[in-house]
Coordinates of C-alpha atoms and ligand atoms in Angstrom, one line a residue:
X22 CA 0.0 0.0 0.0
X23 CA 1.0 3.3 -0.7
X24 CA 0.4 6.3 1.8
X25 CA 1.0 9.9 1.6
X26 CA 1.0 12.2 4.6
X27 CA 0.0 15.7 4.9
X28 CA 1.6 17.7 7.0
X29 CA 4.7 18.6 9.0
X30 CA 5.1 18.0 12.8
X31 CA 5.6 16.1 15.1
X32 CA 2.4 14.5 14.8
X33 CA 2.8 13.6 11.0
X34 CA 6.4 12.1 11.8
X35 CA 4.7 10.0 14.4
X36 CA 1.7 8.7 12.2
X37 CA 4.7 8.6 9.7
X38 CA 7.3 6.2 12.1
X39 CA 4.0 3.8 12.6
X40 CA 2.8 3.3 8.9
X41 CA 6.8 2.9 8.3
X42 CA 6.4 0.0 10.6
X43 CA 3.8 -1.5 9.1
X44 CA 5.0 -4.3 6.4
X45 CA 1.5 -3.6 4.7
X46 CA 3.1 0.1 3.5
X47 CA 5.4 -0.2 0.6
X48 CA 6.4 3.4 -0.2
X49 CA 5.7 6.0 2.2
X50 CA 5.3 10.2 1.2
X51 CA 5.2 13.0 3.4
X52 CA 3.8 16.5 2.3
X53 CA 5.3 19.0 2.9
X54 CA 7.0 16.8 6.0
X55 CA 10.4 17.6 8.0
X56 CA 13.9 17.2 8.5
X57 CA 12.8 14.3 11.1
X58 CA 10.2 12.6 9.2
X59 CA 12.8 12.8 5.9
X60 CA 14.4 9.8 7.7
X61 CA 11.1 7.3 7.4
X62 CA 9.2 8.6 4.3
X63 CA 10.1 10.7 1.0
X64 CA 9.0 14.3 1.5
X65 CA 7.6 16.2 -1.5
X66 CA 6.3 19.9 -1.3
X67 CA 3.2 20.6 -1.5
X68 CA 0.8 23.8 -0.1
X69 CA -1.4 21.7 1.9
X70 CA -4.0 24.1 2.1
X71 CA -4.7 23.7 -1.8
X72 CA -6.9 20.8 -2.6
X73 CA -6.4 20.2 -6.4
X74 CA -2.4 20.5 -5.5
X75 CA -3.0 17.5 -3.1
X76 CA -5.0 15.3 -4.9
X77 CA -2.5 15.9 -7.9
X78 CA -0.1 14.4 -6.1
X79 CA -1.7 11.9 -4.4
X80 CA -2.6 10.6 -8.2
X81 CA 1.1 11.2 -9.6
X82 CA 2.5 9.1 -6.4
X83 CA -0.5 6.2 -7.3
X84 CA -1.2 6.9 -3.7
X85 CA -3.6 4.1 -1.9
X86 CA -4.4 6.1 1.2
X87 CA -3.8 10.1 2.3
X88 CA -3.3 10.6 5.6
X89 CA -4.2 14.3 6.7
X90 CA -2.5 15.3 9.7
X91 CA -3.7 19.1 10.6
X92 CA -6.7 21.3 11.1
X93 CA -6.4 23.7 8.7
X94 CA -6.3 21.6 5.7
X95 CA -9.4 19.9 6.8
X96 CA -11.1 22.6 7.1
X97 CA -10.3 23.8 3.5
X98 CA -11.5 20.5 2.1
X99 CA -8.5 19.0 1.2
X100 CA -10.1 15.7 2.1
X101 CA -12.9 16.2 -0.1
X102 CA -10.5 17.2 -3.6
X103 CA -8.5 14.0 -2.6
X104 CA -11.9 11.9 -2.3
X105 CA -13.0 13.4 -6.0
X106 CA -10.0 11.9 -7.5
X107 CA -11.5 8.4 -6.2
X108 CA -8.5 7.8 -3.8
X109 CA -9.3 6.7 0.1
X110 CA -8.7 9.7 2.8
X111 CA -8.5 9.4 6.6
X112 CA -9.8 12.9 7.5
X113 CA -13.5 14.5 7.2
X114 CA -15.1 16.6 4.9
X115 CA -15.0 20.5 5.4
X116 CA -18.4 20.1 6.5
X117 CA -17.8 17.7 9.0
X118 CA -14.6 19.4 10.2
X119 CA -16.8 22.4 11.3
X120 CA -16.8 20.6 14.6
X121 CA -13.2 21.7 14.6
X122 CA -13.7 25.2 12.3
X123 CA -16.7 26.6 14.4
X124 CA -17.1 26.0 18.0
X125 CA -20.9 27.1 17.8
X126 CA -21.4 24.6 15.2
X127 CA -19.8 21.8 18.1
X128 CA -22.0 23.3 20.5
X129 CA -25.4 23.1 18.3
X130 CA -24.3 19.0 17.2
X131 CA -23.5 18.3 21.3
X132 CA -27.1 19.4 22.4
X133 CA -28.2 17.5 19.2
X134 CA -27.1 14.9 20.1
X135 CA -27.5 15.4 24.4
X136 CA -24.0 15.0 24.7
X137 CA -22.6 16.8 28.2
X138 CA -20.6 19.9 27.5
X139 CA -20.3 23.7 29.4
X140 CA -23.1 25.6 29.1
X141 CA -22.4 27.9 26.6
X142 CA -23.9 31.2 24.9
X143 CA -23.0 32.4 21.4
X144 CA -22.4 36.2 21.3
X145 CA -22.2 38.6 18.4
X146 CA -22.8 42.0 20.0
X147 CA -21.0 43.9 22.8
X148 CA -24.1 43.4 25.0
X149 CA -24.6 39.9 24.6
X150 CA -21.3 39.3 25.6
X151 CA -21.8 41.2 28.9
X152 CA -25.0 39.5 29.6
X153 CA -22.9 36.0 28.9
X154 CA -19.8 36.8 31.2
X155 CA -22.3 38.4 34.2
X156 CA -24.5 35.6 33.3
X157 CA -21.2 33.0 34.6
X158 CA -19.1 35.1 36.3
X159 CA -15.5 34.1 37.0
X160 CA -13.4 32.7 36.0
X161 CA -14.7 33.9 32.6
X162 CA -14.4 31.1 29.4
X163 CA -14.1 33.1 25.9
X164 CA -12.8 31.1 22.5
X165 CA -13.3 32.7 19.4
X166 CA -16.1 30.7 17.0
X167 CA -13.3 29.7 14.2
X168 CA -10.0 28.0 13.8
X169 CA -7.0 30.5 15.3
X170 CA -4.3 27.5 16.0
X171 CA -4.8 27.6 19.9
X172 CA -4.9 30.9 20.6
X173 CA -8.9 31.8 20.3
X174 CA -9.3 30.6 23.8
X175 CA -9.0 32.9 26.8
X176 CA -9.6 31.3 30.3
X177 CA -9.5 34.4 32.9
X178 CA -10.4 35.7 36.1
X179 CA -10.1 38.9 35.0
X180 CA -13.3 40.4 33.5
X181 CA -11.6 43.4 31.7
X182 CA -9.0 40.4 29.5
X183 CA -12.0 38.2 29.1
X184 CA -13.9 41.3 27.6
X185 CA -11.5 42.2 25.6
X186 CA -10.6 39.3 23.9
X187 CA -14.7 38.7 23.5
X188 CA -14.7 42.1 21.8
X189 CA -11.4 41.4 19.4
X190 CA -13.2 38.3 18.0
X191 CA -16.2 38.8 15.6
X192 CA -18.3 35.4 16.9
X193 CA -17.7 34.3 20.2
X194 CA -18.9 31.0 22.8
X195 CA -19.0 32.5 26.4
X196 CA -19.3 29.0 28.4
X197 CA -19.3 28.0 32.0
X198 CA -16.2 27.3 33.4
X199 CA -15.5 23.5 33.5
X200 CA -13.5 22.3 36.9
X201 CA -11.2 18.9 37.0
X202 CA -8.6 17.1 34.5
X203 CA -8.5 16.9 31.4
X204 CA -8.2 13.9 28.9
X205 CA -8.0 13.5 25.2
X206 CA -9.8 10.6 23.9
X207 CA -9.4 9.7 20.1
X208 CA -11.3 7.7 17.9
X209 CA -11.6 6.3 14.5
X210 CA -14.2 6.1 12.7
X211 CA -15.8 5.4 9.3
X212 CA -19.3 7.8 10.3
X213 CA -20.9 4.4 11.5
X214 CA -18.6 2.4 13.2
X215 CA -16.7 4.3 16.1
X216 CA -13.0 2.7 17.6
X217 CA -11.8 4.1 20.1
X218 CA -7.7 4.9 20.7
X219 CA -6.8 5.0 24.7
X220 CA -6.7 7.9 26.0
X221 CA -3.7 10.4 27.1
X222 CA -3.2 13.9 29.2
X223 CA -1.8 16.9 27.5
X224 CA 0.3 19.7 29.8
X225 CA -1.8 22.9 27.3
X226 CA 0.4 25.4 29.9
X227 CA 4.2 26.4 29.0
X228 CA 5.9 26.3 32.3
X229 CA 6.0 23.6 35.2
X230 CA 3.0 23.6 37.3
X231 CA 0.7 24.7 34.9
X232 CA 1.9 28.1 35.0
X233 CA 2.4 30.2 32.1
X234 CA 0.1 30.8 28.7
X235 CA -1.6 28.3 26.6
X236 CA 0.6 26.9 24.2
X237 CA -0.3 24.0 21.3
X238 CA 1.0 20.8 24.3
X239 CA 4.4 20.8 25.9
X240 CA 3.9 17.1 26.8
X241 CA 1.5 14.3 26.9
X242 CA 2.1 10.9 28.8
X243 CA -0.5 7.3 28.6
X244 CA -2.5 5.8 30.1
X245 CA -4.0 7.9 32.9
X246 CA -3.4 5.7 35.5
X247 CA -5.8 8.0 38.0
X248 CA -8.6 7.6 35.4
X249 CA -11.8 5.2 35.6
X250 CA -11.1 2.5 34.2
X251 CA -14.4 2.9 32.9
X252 CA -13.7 5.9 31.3
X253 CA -13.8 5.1 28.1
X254 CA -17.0 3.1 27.7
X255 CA -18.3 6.0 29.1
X256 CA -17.2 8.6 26.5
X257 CA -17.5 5.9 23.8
X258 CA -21.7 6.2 25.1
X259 CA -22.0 9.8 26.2
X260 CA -20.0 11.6 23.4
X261 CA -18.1 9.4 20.7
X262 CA -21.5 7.6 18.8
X263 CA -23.9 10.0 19.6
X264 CA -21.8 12.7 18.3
X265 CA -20.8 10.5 14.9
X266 CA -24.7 9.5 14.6
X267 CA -25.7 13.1 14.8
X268 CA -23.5 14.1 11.7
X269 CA -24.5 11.0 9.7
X270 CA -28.2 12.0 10.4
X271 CA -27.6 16.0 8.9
X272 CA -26.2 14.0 6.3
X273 CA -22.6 15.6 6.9
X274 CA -21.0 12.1 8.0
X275 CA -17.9 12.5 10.1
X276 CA -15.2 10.1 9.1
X277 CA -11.6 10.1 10.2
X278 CA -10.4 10.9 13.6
X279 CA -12.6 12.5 16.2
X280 CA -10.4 13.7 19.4
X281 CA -12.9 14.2 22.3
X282 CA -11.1 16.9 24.8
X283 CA -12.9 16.0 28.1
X284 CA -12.5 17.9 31.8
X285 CA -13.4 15.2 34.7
X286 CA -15.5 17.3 36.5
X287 CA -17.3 16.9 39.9
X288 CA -20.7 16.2 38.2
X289 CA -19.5 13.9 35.1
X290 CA -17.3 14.3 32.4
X291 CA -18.1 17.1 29.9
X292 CA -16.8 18.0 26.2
X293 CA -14.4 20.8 26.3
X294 CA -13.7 20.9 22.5
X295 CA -13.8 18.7 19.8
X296 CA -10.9 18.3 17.0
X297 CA -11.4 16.5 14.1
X298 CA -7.8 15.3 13.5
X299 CA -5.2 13.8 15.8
X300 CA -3.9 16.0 18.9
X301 CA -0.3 17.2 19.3
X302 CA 1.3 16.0 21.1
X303 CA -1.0 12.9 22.4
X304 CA -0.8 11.4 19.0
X305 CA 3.0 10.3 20.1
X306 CA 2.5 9.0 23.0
X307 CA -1.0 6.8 21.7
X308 CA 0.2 5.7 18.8
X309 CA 3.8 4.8 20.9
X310 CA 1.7 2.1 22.3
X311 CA -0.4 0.6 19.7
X312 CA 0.3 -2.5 18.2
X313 CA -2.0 -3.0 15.9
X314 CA -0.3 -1.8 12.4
X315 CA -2.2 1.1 11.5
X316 CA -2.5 1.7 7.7
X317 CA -4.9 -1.3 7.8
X318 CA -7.1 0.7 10.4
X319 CA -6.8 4.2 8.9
X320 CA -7.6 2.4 5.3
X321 CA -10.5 1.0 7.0
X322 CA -11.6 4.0 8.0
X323 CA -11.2 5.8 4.8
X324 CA -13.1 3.3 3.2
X325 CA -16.2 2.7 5.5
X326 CA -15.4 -0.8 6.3
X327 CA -14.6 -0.5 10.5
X328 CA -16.8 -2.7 11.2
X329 CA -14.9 -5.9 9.9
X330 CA -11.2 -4.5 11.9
X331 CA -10.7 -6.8 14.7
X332 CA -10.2 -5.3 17.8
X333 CA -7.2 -3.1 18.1
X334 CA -4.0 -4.3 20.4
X335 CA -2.2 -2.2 22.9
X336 CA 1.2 -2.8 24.4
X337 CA 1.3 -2.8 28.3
X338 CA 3.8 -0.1 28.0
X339 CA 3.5 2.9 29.2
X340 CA 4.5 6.2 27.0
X341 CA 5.9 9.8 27.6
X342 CA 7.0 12.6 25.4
X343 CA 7.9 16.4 26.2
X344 CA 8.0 18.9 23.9
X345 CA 11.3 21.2 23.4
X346 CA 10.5 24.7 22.1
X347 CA 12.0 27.6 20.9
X348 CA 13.2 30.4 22.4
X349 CA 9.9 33.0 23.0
X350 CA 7.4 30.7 22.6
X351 CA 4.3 30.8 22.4
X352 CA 4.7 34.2 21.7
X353 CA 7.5 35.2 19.6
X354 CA 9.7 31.7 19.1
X355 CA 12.9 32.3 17.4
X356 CA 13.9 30.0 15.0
X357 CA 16.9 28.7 12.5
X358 CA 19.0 28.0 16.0
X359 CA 20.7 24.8 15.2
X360 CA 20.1 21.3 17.2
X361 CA 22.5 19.2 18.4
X362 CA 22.8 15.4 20.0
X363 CA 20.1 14.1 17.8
X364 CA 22.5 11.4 16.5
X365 CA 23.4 10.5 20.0
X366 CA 20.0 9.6 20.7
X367 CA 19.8 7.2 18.1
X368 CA 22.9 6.2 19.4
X369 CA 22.5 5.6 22.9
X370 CA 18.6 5.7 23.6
X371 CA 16.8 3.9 20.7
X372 CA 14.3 2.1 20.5
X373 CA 13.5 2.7 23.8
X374 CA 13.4 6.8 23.7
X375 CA 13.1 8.4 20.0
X376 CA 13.1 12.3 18.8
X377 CA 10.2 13.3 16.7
X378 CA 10.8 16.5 14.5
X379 CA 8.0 19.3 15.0
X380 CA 9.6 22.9 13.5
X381 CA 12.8 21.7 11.7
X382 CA 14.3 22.2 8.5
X383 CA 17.7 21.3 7.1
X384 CA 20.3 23.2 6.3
X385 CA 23.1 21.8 4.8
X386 CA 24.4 19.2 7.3
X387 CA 23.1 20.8 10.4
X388 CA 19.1 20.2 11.3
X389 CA 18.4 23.7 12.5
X390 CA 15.0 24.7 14.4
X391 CA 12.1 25.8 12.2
X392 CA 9.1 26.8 14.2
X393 CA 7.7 27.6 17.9
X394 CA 7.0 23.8 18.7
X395 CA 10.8 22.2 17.7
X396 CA 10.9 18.5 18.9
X397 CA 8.9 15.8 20.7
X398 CA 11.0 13.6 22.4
X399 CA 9.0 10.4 22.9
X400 CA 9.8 7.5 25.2
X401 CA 8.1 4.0 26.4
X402 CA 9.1 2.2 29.4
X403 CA 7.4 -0.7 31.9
X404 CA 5.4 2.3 33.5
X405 CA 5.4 6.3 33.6
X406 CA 7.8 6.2 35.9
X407 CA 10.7 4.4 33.9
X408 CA 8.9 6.2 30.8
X409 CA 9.6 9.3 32.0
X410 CA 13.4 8.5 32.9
X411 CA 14.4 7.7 29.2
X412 CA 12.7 10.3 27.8
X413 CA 14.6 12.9 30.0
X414 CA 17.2 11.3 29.6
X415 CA 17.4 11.4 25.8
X416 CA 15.9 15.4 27.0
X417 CA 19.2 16.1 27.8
X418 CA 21.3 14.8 25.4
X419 CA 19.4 17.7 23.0
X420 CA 21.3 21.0 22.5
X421 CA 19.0 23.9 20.9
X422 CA 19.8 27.3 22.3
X423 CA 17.7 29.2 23.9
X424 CA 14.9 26.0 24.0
X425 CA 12.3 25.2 27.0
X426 CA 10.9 22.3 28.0
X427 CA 8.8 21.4 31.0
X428 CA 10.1 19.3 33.0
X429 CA 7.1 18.2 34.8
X430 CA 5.2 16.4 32.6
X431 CA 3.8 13.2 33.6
X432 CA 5.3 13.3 37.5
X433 CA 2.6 13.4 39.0
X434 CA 0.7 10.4 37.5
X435 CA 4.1 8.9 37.5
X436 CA 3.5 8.6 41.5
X437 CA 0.2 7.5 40.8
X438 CA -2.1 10.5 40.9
Ligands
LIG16 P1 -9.7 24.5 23.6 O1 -9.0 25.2 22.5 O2 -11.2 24.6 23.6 O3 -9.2 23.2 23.9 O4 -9.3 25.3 24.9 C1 -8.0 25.4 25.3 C2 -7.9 25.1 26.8 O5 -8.6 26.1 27.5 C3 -8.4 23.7 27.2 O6 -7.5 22.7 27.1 C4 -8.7 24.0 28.7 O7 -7.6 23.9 29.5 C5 -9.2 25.5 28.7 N1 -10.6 25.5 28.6 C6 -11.4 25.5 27.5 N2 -12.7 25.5 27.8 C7 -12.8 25.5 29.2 C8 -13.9 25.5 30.1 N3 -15.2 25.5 29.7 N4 -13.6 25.4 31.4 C9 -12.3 25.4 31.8 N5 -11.2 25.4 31.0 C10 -11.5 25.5 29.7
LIG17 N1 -3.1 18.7 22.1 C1 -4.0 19.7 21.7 C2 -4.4 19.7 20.3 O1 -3.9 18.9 19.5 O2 -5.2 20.5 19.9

């Protein structure tokens, strides 16, 4: 089978590292990829945003499965050009990826379809939004309606920010503020038959102790060892099939990956967001402990046949990964800094502990850093604990000046809560 990837982080050279594993892929593409992912598939350029560009490709290559990785090109319909052509996609229709493109339109499918979420107004005027913010009082939950790569949501106890930002977006969801962790669950599915992934924590803050602004994930770690073991049954009845059945009944089916962002609160678990694509940076540690070879399941999706894919098998191992960023990020991150001690991971820590390119590019000899979010370095161990170690471990052998990383992330759950 042939697969190309769209896309360029560290997600994509995750997805890319499994379906390189997988005996059933014979030639593996990458679009536009990275420096990283240039090691386990052939990278061609591409704008990802443009449709027709895509799904010329995907014909020129003889592609048997694309594989989109981000947001934005869902959103575009990239999916639906590549579908046109008559070749299988894992990723939904524009339509359906409004659940990611407009947070109203993932508020109006969850009371569809009863699913538990924040209760939520839609504002458009400066008085509505008042009403709203007095209606729920602090601390004050405003996201912008569209797509604005993680930034759209402000979470504040300050009513003059959260006004502001209400103000500075042209649609805005006010919603009640939702108390308790947070876990992303993902699933696969076809728009009939729903499979769901295990699910992982993601550290959204930039500095230790959840301090610091939102960023796109500094870390992820699975499982949750503090979590129900019921957990996912429940989301799978409460959110994951009624939320797939209510797209298939506006006749917008939703096929691809749905990633349900949960908060554990007090009085249940409630939706936070939806995304219609894999996370970042869960996707590295999920995918880290699947055994299953996945072109088989994502083809399967693609082509509406779930429902005859035996049950997917996990490894017992657990799986962590922390994020090294630039210098300035989230807010300004400077880039073209080169990296070093990648070679001695692959040296000293692989298979065990393995880097995964997010913002690089190559230049020359030297792999230099090429965006906010640089490297994900991912690790599996016994448990979180030994997990943890290696990836650390290989942490440190990485040399990018100016870079942050948390170094956090996992250690509580590590110790068991
Ligand atoms: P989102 O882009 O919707 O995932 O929001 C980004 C982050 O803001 C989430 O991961 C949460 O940490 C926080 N957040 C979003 N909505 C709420 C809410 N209703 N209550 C508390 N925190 C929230
Ligand atoms: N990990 C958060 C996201 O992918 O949106």
């Amino acid at each position: 089978m042939k697969v190309l990837v769209i896309g360029g982080g560290a997600r994509e050279h995750a997805l890319c590292r499994s379906l390189s594993l997988d005996p059933a892929v014979s030639a593996l593409y990458c679009a536009p990829g990275n420096a990283g992912i240039a090691d386990v598939a052939t990278l061609r350029p591409v704008d990802a945003l443009d449709g027709a560009a895509v799904a010329t490709l995907a014909t020129e290559i003889a592609a048997d499965l694309v594989v989109v990785g981000p947001e934005a090109p869902l959103v575009a319909g990239v999916a639906d050009a590549v579908r046109a052509v008559g070749i299988p996609v894992f990723g939904p229709s524009a339509e359906a990826a409004q659940l990611e493109g407009s947070k109203a339109f993932a508020k109006d499918v969850m009371a569809a379809a009863g699913v538990p979420t924040a209760r939520s107004y839609v504002c458009t005027t400066p008085e509505e939004v008042d009403e709203a913010l007095d209606a729920f009082g602090a601390p004050y939950v405003v996201k912008d309606d569209g797509l604005a790569a993680g930034k759209g949501v402000v979470v504040t106890d300050d009513l003059a920010v959260a006004r502001a930002h209400a103000l500075a977006c042209d649609r805005v969801v006010i919603e009640e503020y939702l108390d308790g962790p947070e876990v992303s669950l993902f699933a696969i599915t076809d728009g009939v038959t729903v499979v769901p992934l295990q699910p992982a924590q993601d550290f959204k803050r930039a500095l230790d102790g959840d301090e610091g602004p939102n960023t796109g994930g500094m870390g992820a770690y699975s499982p949750l060892p503090w979590a129900d073991p019921k957990l996912v049954d429940e989301v799978m009845e409460l959110v994951l099939q009624p939320t797939v059945d209510e797209l298939r009944r506006r006749g917008t089916p939703f096929s691809g990956l749905l990633y349900a962002g949960l908060a554990i609160t007090g009085r249940g678990t409630r939706v936070i967001e939806f995304n219609a694509r894999f996370g970042d940076p869960e996707t590295q540690v999920v995918l880290a402990r699947l055994r299953t070879p996945l072109a088989g399941v994502l083809l399967n999706a693609a082509n509406g046949t779930l429902d005859t894919l035996p049950p997917l098998v996990w490894r017992e191992d657990a799986a962590v990964t922390v994020v090294i960023a630039s210098h300035n990020y989230p807010e300004t991150p400077r880039t073209g800094d080169p990296i070093e001690g990648l070679l001695e991971v692959a040296a000293e820590d692989e298979p065990d502990a393995y880097v995964l390119h997010a913002g690089t590019r190559r230049e020359g000899n030297t792999v230099v850093s090429a965006g906010g979010r640089v490297l994900s370095v991912t690790a599996t161990g016994s448990d979180l604990a030994q997990a943890r170690a290696k990836a650390y471990k290989a942490v440190a052998r990485i040399r990018l000046d100016g870079s942050q990383h948390r170094t956090d992330i996992a250690s509580k759950a590590a110790q068991g809560h």
